Amino acid sequence: MSKKHPDKNTDFDKADGEEIEVEIKMPESDADGEEVDGDSTAEIEGEQLTEEAPKSLEEQLRLKEDQYLRLAAEFDNFRKRNARQFAQIIESSQADIYTELLTVLDNFRRALEADNGAADFESFRKGVELIYSQLNDFLKKNNVEPFDSVGKKFDPNVHEAMMTVQTDDHKEDTVVKEFEKGYKLRDRILRHARVSVAKPSDENQ
């Protein structure tokens, strides 16, 4: 006699007649249809966050460092520029004062060079010499000093030609005489020397 097979859709019965329910969990799949384990997904996402966070912090630190270096360089340039401008302002102010003092110094020098034969001239001369010396010391202390011109080649950067002198005793374009001495404030020309300049005599031209 043929065996009777149970229907596939019928529930399995226990020995005591109770129904057995079977629950089957299907694995999750990703967008490509690949099966993805839940624990594996969480682990991968955690690793990605761990890798991305340090990179993000390093990038932020690098940007902040670059900003700091740029600001430091800009501030240093600003400080140096202001220091140069301030020094130029001070030097310009000093130049105006010293130029006025030089006129006084010239007058004293002329008085010293004069000799009127007066009986009290010697005492007068000593007084003027004292003032002249004090003024020179003051100028020297403030980096203002005269420079020599006689016998040197005429240089329009430091000399102002007041006249030319025909002579064979000096080479052409040589300074023959100083009418007013030239002065320097450190390396800067404070006042040009006013001079006469040699030129060949007509016979040697």
PDB file of C-alpha atoms in Angstrom:
ATOM      1  CA  MET A   1       0.000   0.000   0.000  1.00  0.00           C
ATOM      2  CA  SER A   2       1.378   3.427  -0.893  1.00  0.00           C
ATOM      3  CA  LYS A   3       2.571   5.821   1.869  1.00  0.00           C
ATOM      4  CA  LYS A   4       0.736   9.047   2.315  1.00  0.00           C
ATOM      5  CA  HIS A   5       2.994  12.116   2.295  1.00  0.00           C
ATOM      6  CA  PRO A   6       2.047  15.085   4.454  1.00  0.00           C
ATOM      7  CA  ASP A   7       1.259  18.382   2.762  1.00  0.00           C
ATOM      8  CA  LYS A   8       4.266  20.731   2.613  1.00  0.00           C
ATOM      9  CA  ASN A   9       2.232  23.679   3.901  1.00  0.00           C
ATOM     10  CA  THR A  10       0.982  21.847   6.993  1.00  0.00           C
ATOM     11  CA  ASP A  11       2.677  22.561  10.347  1.00  0.00           C
ATOM     12  CA  PHE A  12       4.788  19.954  12.013  1.00  0.00           C
ATOM     13  CA  ASP A  13       3.157  18.490  15.049  1.00  0.00           C
ATOM     14  CA  LYS A  14       4.827  17.703  18.321  1.00  0.00           C
ATOM     15  CA  ALA A  15       4.365  14.364  19.859  1.00  0.00           C
ATOM     16  CA  ASP A  16       1.797  15.848  22.234  1.00  0.00           C
ATOM     17  CA  GLY A  17      -0.069  17.575  19.445  1.00  0.00           C
ATOM     18  CA  GLU A  18       1.226  21.211  19.936  1.00  0.00           C
ATOM     19  CA  GLU A  19       2.245  23.244  16.905  1.00  0.00           C
ATOM     20  CA  ILE A  20       5.928  24.175  16.392  1.00  0.00           C
ATOM     21  CA  GLU A  21       6.536  27.685  14.977  1.00  0.00           C
ATOM     22  CA  VAL A  22       9.778  28.136  13.094  1.00  0.00           C
ATOM     23  CA  GLU A  23      11.108  31.726  12.625  1.00  0.00           C
ATOM     24  CA  ILE A  24      13.798  32.200  10.054  1.00  0.00           C
ATOM     25  CA  LYS A  25      15.778  35.480  10.048  1.00  0.00           C
ATOM     26  CA  MET A  26      16.990  36.520   6.661  1.00  0.00           C
ATOM     27  CA  PRO A  27      20.358  38.324   6.589  1.00  0.00           C
ATOM     28  CA  GLU A  28      20.352  42.020   5.663  1.00  0.00           C
ATOM     29  CA  SER A  29      21.713  42.941   2.302  1.00  0.00           C
ATOM     30  CA  ASP A  30      23.384  46.116   1.078  1.00  0.00           C
ATOM     31  CA  ALA A  31      22.556  48.143  -2.019  1.00  0.00           C
ATOM     32  CA  ASP A  32      24.411  45.678  -4.229  1.00  0.00           C
ATOM     33  CA  GLY A  33      22.512  42.749  -2.854  1.00  0.00           C
ATOM     34  CA  GLU A  34      25.451  41.468  -0.817  1.00  0.00           C
ATOM     35  CA  GLU A  35      24.639  40.088   2.561  1.00  0.00           C
ATOM     36  CA  VAL A  36      25.842  42.304   5.366  1.00  0.00           C
ATOM     37  CA  ASP A  37      26.151  41.161   8.923  1.00  0.00           C
ATOM     38  CA  GLY A  38      24.882  43.778  11.416  1.00  0.00           C
ATOM     39  CA  ASP A  39      27.870  43.466  13.723  1.00  0.00           C
ATOM     40  CA  SER A  40      30.277  43.724  10.785  1.00  0.00           C
ATOM     41  CA  THR A  41      28.566  46.920   9.548  1.00  0.00           C
ATOM     42  CA  ALA A  42      28.865  48.604  12.932  1.00  0.00           C
ATOM     43  CA  GLU A  43      32.516  47.578  13.155  1.00  0.00           C
ATOM     44  CA  ILE A  44      33.329  48.971   9.703  1.00  0.00           C
ATOM     45  CA  GLU A  45      31.560  52.264  10.408  1.00  0.00           C
ATOM     46  CA  GLY A  46      33.424  52.584  13.703  1.00  0.00           C
ATOM     47  CA  GLU A  47      36.766  52.037  11.971  1.00  0.00           C
ATOM     48  CA  GLN A  48      35.924  54.659   9.335  1.00  0.00           C
ATOM     49  CA  LEU A  49      35.051  57.227  12.002  1.00  0.00           C
ATOM     50  CA  THR A  50      38.256  56.422  13.880  1.00  0.00           C
ATOM     51  CA  GLU A  51      40.330  56.923  10.718  1.00  0.00           C
ATOM     52  CA  GLU A  52      38.539  60.082   9.561  1.00  0.00           C
ATOM     53  CA  ALA A  53      38.594  61.885  12.918  1.00  0.00           C
ATOM     54  CA  PRO A  54      42.419  62.070  13.270  1.00  0.00           C
ATOM     55  CA  LYS A  55      42.733  63.175   9.641  1.00  0.00           C
ATOM     56  CA  SER A  56      40.237  65.951  10.233  1.00  0.00           C
ATOM     57  CA  LEU A  57      42.024  67.103  13.407  1.00  0.00           C
ATOM     58  CA  GLU A  58      45.417  67.027  11.699  1.00  0.00           C
ATOM     59  CA  GLU A  59      44.055  69.103   8.824  1.00  0.00           C
ATOM     60  CA  GLN A  60      42.581  71.659  11.225  1.00  0.00           C
ATOM     61  CA  LEU A  61      45.852  71.893  13.144  1.00  0.00           C
ATOM     62  CA  ARG A  62      47.794  72.362   9.910  1.00  0.00           C
ATOM     63  CA  LEU A  63      45.469  75.161   8.771  1.00  0.00           C
ATOM     64  CA  LYS A  64      45.700  76.882  12.148  1.00  0.00           C
ATOM     65  CA  GLU A  65      49.488  76.632  12.060  1.00  0.00           C
ATOM     66  CA  ASP A  66      49.593  78.132   8.547  1.00  0.00           C
ATOM     67  CA  GLN A  67      47.342  81.002   9.667  1.00  0.00           C
ATOM     68  CA  TYR A  68      49.550  81.642  12.686  1.00  0.00           C
ATOM     69  CA  LEU A  69      52.734  81.696  10.594  1.00  0.00           C
ATOM     70  CA  ARG A  70      51.190  84.119   8.087  1.00  0.00           C
ATOM     71  CA  LEU A  71      49.991  86.429  10.848  1.00  0.00           C
ATOM     72  CA  ALA A  72      53.397  86.314  12.537  1.00  0.00           C
ATOM     73  CA  ALA A  73      55.154  87.205   9.260  1.00  0.00           C
ATOM     74  CA  GLU A  74      52.723  90.052   8.536  1.00  0.00           C
ATOM     75  CA  PHE A  75      53.161  91.459  12.044  1.00  0.00           C
ATOM     76  CA  ASP A  76      56.950  91.289  11.771  1.00  0.00           C
ATOM     77  CA  ASN A  77      56.867  93.162   8.444  1.00  0.00           C
ATOM     78  CA  PHE A  78      54.482  95.736   9.932  1.00  0.00           C
ATOM     79  CA  ARG A  79      56.776  96.258  12.930  1.00  0.00           C
ATOM     80  CA  LYS A  80      59.888  96.686  10.765  1.00  0.00           C
ATOM     81  CA  ARG A  81      58.108  99.066   8.378  1.00  0.00           C
ATOM     82  CA  ASN A  82      56.885 101.242  11.249  1.00  0.00           C
ATOM     83  CA  ALA A  83      60.343 101.251  12.823  1.00  0.00           C
ATOM     84  CA  ARG A  84      61.901 102.470   9.549  1.00  0.00           C
ATOM     85  CA  GLN A  85      59.258 105.162   9.101  1.00  0.00           C
ATOM     86  CA  PHE A  86      59.700 106.343  12.686  1.00  0.00           C
ATOM     87  CA  ALA A  87      63.485 106.499  12.274  1.00  0.00           C
ATOM     88  CA  GLN A  88      63.077 108.527   9.063  1.00  0.00           C
ATOM     89  CA  ILE A  89      60.734 110.988  10.799  1.00  0.00           C
ATOM     90  CA  ILE A  90      63.162 111.451  13.686  1.00  0.00           C
ATOM     91  CA  GLU A  91      66.111 111.886  11.343  1.00  0.00           C
ATOM     92  CA  SER A  92      64.217 114.417   9.229  1.00  0.00           C
ATOM     93  CA  SER A  93      63.353 116.441  12.334  1.00  0.00           C
ATOM     94  CA  GLN A  94      66.964 116.322  13.460  1.00  0.00           C
ATOM     95  CA  ALA A  95      68.133 117.469  10.034  1.00  0.00           C
ATOM     96  CA  ASP A  96      66.039 120.651  10.247  1.00  0.00           C
ATOM     97  CA  ILE A  97      67.493 121.525  13.664  1.00  0.00           C
ATOM     98  CA  TYR A  98      71.063 120.843  12.640  1.00  0.00           C
ATOM     99  CA  THR A  99      70.734 122.876   9.454  1.00  0.00           C
ATOM    100  CA  GLU A 100      69.795 125.946  11.490  1.00  0.00           C
ATOM    101  CA  LEU A 101      72.682 125.353  13.880  1.00  0.00           C
ATOM    102  CA  LEU A 102      75.102 125.190  10.973  1.00  0.00           C
ATOM    103  CA  THR A 103      74.258 128.763  10.024  1.00  0.00           C
ATOM    104  CA  VAL A 104      75.161 129.892  13.531  1.00  0.00           C
ATOM    105  CA  LEU A 105      78.337 127.868  13.355  1.00  0.00           C
ATOM    106  CA  ASP A 106      79.275 129.567  10.082  1.00  0.00           C
ATOM    107  CA  ASN A 107      78.867 133.004  11.662  1.00  0.00           C
ATOM    108  CA  PHE A 108      81.134 132.074  14.533  1.00  0.00           C
ATOM    109  CA  ARG A 109      83.732 130.760  12.117  1.00  0.00           C
ATOM    110  CA  ARG A 110      83.662 134.012  10.161  1.00  0.00           C
ATOM    111  CA  ALA A 111      84.103 135.985  13.365  1.00  0.00           C
ATOM    112  CA  LEU A 112      87.108 133.862  14.267  1.00  0.00           C
ATOM    113  CA  GLU A 113      88.653 134.441  10.857  1.00  0.00           C
ATOM    114  CA  ALA A 114      88.246 138.230  11.166  1.00  0.00           C
ATOM    115  CA  ASP A 115      91.032 140.298  12.748  1.00  0.00           C
ATOM    116  CA  ASN A 116      90.132 143.937  13.370  1.00  0.00           C
ATOM    117  CA  GLY A 117      93.218 144.683  15.490  1.00  0.00           C
ATOM    118  CA  ALA A 118      91.150 145.806  18.487  1.00  0.00           C
ATOM    119  CA  ALA A 119      92.805 145.726  21.896  1.00  0.00           C
ATOM    120  CA  ASP A 120      90.151 143.449  23.360  1.00  0.00           C
ATOM    121  CA  PHE A 121      89.989 141.214  20.332  1.00  0.00           C
ATOM    122  CA  GLU A 122      91.915 138.377  22.018  1.00  0.00           C
ATOM    123  CA  SER A 123      89.381 137.976  24.804  1.00  0.00           C
ATOM    124  CA  PHE A 124      86.575 138.198  22.262  1.00  0.00           C
ATOM    125  CA  ARG A 125      88.270 135.555  20.159  1.00  0.00           C
ATOM    126  CA  LYS A 126      88.604 133.186  23.097  1.00  0.00           C
ATOM    127  CA  GLY A 127      84.900 133.528  23.856  1.00  0.00           C
ATOM    128  CA  VAL A 128      83.945 132.819  20.278  1.00  0.00           C
ATOM    129  CA  GLU A 129      86.328 129.867  20.144  1.00  0.00           C
ATOM    130  CA  LEU A 130      84.656 128.392  23.212  1.00  0.00           C
ATOM    131  CA  ILE A 131      81.189 128.671  21.663  1.00  0.00           C
ATOM    132  CA  TYR A 132      82.441 127.303  18.365  1.00  0.00           C
ATOM    133  CA  SER A 133      83.997 124.324  20.127  1.00  0.00           C
ATOM    134  CA  GLN A 134      80.831 123.663  22.121  1.00  0.00           C
ATOM    135  CA  LEU A 135      78.691 123.711  19.001  1.00  0.00           C
ATOM    136  CA  ASN A 136      81.040 121.339  17.217  1.00  0.00           C
ATOM    137  CA  ASP A 137      80.963 118.958  20.179  1.00  0.00           C
ATOM    138  CA  PHE A 138      77.167 119.098  20.217  1.00  0.00           C
ATOM    139  CA  LEU A 139      76.953 118.266  16.527  1.00  0.00           C
ATOM    140  CA  LYS A 140      79.505 115.473  16.767  1.00  0.00           C
ATOM    141  CA  LYS A 141      77.652 113.923  19.706  1.00  0.00           C
ATOM    142  CA  ASN A 142      74.542 113.842  17.511  1.00  0.00           C
ATOM    143  CA  ASN A 143      76.370 112.214  14.578  1.00  0.00           C
ATOM    144  CA  VAL A 144      76.745 115.431  12.567  1.00  0.00           C
ATOM    145  CA  GLU A 145      80.285 115.893  11.272  1.00  0.00           C
ATOM    146  CA  PRO A 146      81.984 117.939   8.537  1.00  0.00           C
ATOM    147  CA  PHE A 147      83.741 116.348   5.592  1.00  0.00           C
ATOM    148  CA  ASP A 148      86.781 117.641   3.729  1.00  0.00           C
ATOM    149  CA  SER A 149      86.477 118.765   0.118  1.00  0.00           C
ATOM    150  CA  VAL A 150      89.601 120.743  -0.851  1.00  0.00           C
ATOM    151  CA  GLY A 151      91.866 118.771  -3.163  1.00  0.00           C
ATOM    152  CA  LYS A 152      89.210 116.183  -3.928  1.00  0.00           C
ATOM    153  CA  LYS A 153      87.415 115.583  -7.201  1.00  0.00           C
ATOM    154  CA  PHE A 154      84.183 117.534  -7.545  1.00  0.00           C
ATOM    155  CA  ASP A 155      81.168 115.350  -6.770  1.00  0.00           C
ATOM    156  CA  PRO A 156      77.696 116.840  -7.345  1.00  0.00           C
ATOM    157  CA  ASN A 157      76.334 114.426  -4.746  1.00  0.00           C
ATOM    158  CA  VAL A 158      78.260 116.190  -1.978  1.00  0.00           C
ATOM    159  CA  HIS A 159      79.456 119.468  -3.522  1.00  0.00           C
ATOM    160  CA  GLU A 160      77.778 122.592  -4.824  1.00  0.00           C
ATOM    161  CA  ALA A 161      79.946 124.490  -7.306  1.00  0.00           C
ATOM    162  CA  MET A 162      79.775 128.226  -6.665  1.00  0.00           C
ATOM    163  CA  MET A 163      82.366 129.129  -9.278  1.00  0.00           C
ATOM    164  CA  THR A 164      85.155 127.743 -11.443  1.00  0.00           C
ATOM    165  CA  VAL A 165      88.784 128.784 -11.221  1.00  0.00           C
ATOM    166  CA  GLN A 166      91.198 128.657 -14.120  1.00  0.00           C
ATOM    167  CA  THR A 167      94.398 127.147 -12.805  1.00  0.00           C
ATOM    168  CA  ASP A 168      97.151 124.780 -13.786  1.00  0.00           C
ATOM    169  CA  ASP A 169      97.997 124.011 -10.154  1.00  0.00           C
ATOM    170  CA  HIS A 170      95.070 121.626  -9.767  1.00  0.00           C
ATOM    171  CA  LYS A 171      93.646 118.925 -11.964  1.00  0.00           C
ATOM    172  CA  GLU A 172      90.450 119.689 -13.805  1.00  0.00           C
ATOM    173  CA  ASP A 173      87.277 119.290 -11.693  1.00  0.00           C
ATOM    174  CA  THR A 174      89.255 119.399  -8.460  1.00  0.00           C
ATOM    175  CA  VAL A 175      87.864 121.384  -5.519  1.00  0.00           C
ATOM    176  CA  VAL A 176      90.117 124.401  -4.991  1.00  0.00           C
ATOM    177  CA  LYS A 177      88.410 126.181  -2.102  1.00  0.00           C
ATOM    178  CA  GLU A 178      85.558 125.740   0.380  1.00  0.00           C
ATOM    179  CA  PHE A 179      83.184 128.652   0.945  1.00  0.00           C
ATOM    180  CA  GLU A 180      81.052 126.593   3.314  1.00  0.00           C
ATOM    181  CA  LYS A 181      81.937 123.185   4.682  1.00  0.00           C
ATOM    182  CA  GLY A 182      79.755 120.219   3.911  1.00  0.00           C
ATOM    183  CA  TYR A 183      78.233 118.159   6.727  1.00  0.00           C
ATOM    184  CA  LYS A 184      76.905 114.632   7.068  1.00  0.00           C
ATOM    185  CA  LEU A 185      74.279 113.233   9.411  1.00  0.00           C
ATOM    186  CA  ARG A 186      75.609 109.696   9.769  1.00  0.00           C
ATOM    187  CA  ASP A 187      75.793 108.537   6.127  1.00  0.00           C
ATOM    188  CA  ARG A 188      73.345 111.115   4.832  1.00  0.00           C
ATOM    189  CA  ILE A 189      74.463 114.412   3.304  1.00  0.00           C
ATOM    190  CA  LEU A 190      73.058 117.083   5.584  1.00  0.00           C
ATOM    191  CA  ARG A 191      74.498 119.997   3.651  1.00  0.00           C
ATOM    192  CA  HIS A 192      76.469 120.145   0.421  1.00  0.00           C
ATOM    193  CA  ALA A 193      79.847 121.815   0.579  1.00  0.00           C
ATOM    194  CA  ARG A 194      79.912 125.083  -1.367  1.00  0.00           C
ATOM    195  CA  VAL A 195      83.136 125.127  -3.335  1.00  0.00           C
ATOM    196  CA  SER A 196      85.110 126.514  -6.245  1.00  0.00           C
ATOM    197  CA  VAL A 197      86.250 124.041  -8.891  1.00  0.00           C
ATOM    198  CA  ALA A 198      89.401 124.053 -11.010  1.00  0.00           C
ATOM    199  CA  LYS A 199      89.327 124.158 -14.766  1.00  0.00           C
ATOM    200  CA  PRO A 200      92.260 124.351 -17.184  1.00  0.00           C
ATOM    201  CA  SER A 201      93.594 127.761 -18.122  1.00  0.00           C
ATOM    202  CA  ASP A 202      92.873 129.083 -21.608  1.00  0.00           C
ATOM    203  CA  GLU A 203      96.396 128.214 -22.717  1.00  0.00           C
ATOM    204  CA  ASN A 204      95.954 124.527 -21.872  1.00  0.00           C
ATOM    205  CA  GLN A 205      92.426 124.117 -23.212  1.00  0.00           C
TER     206      GLN A 205
END
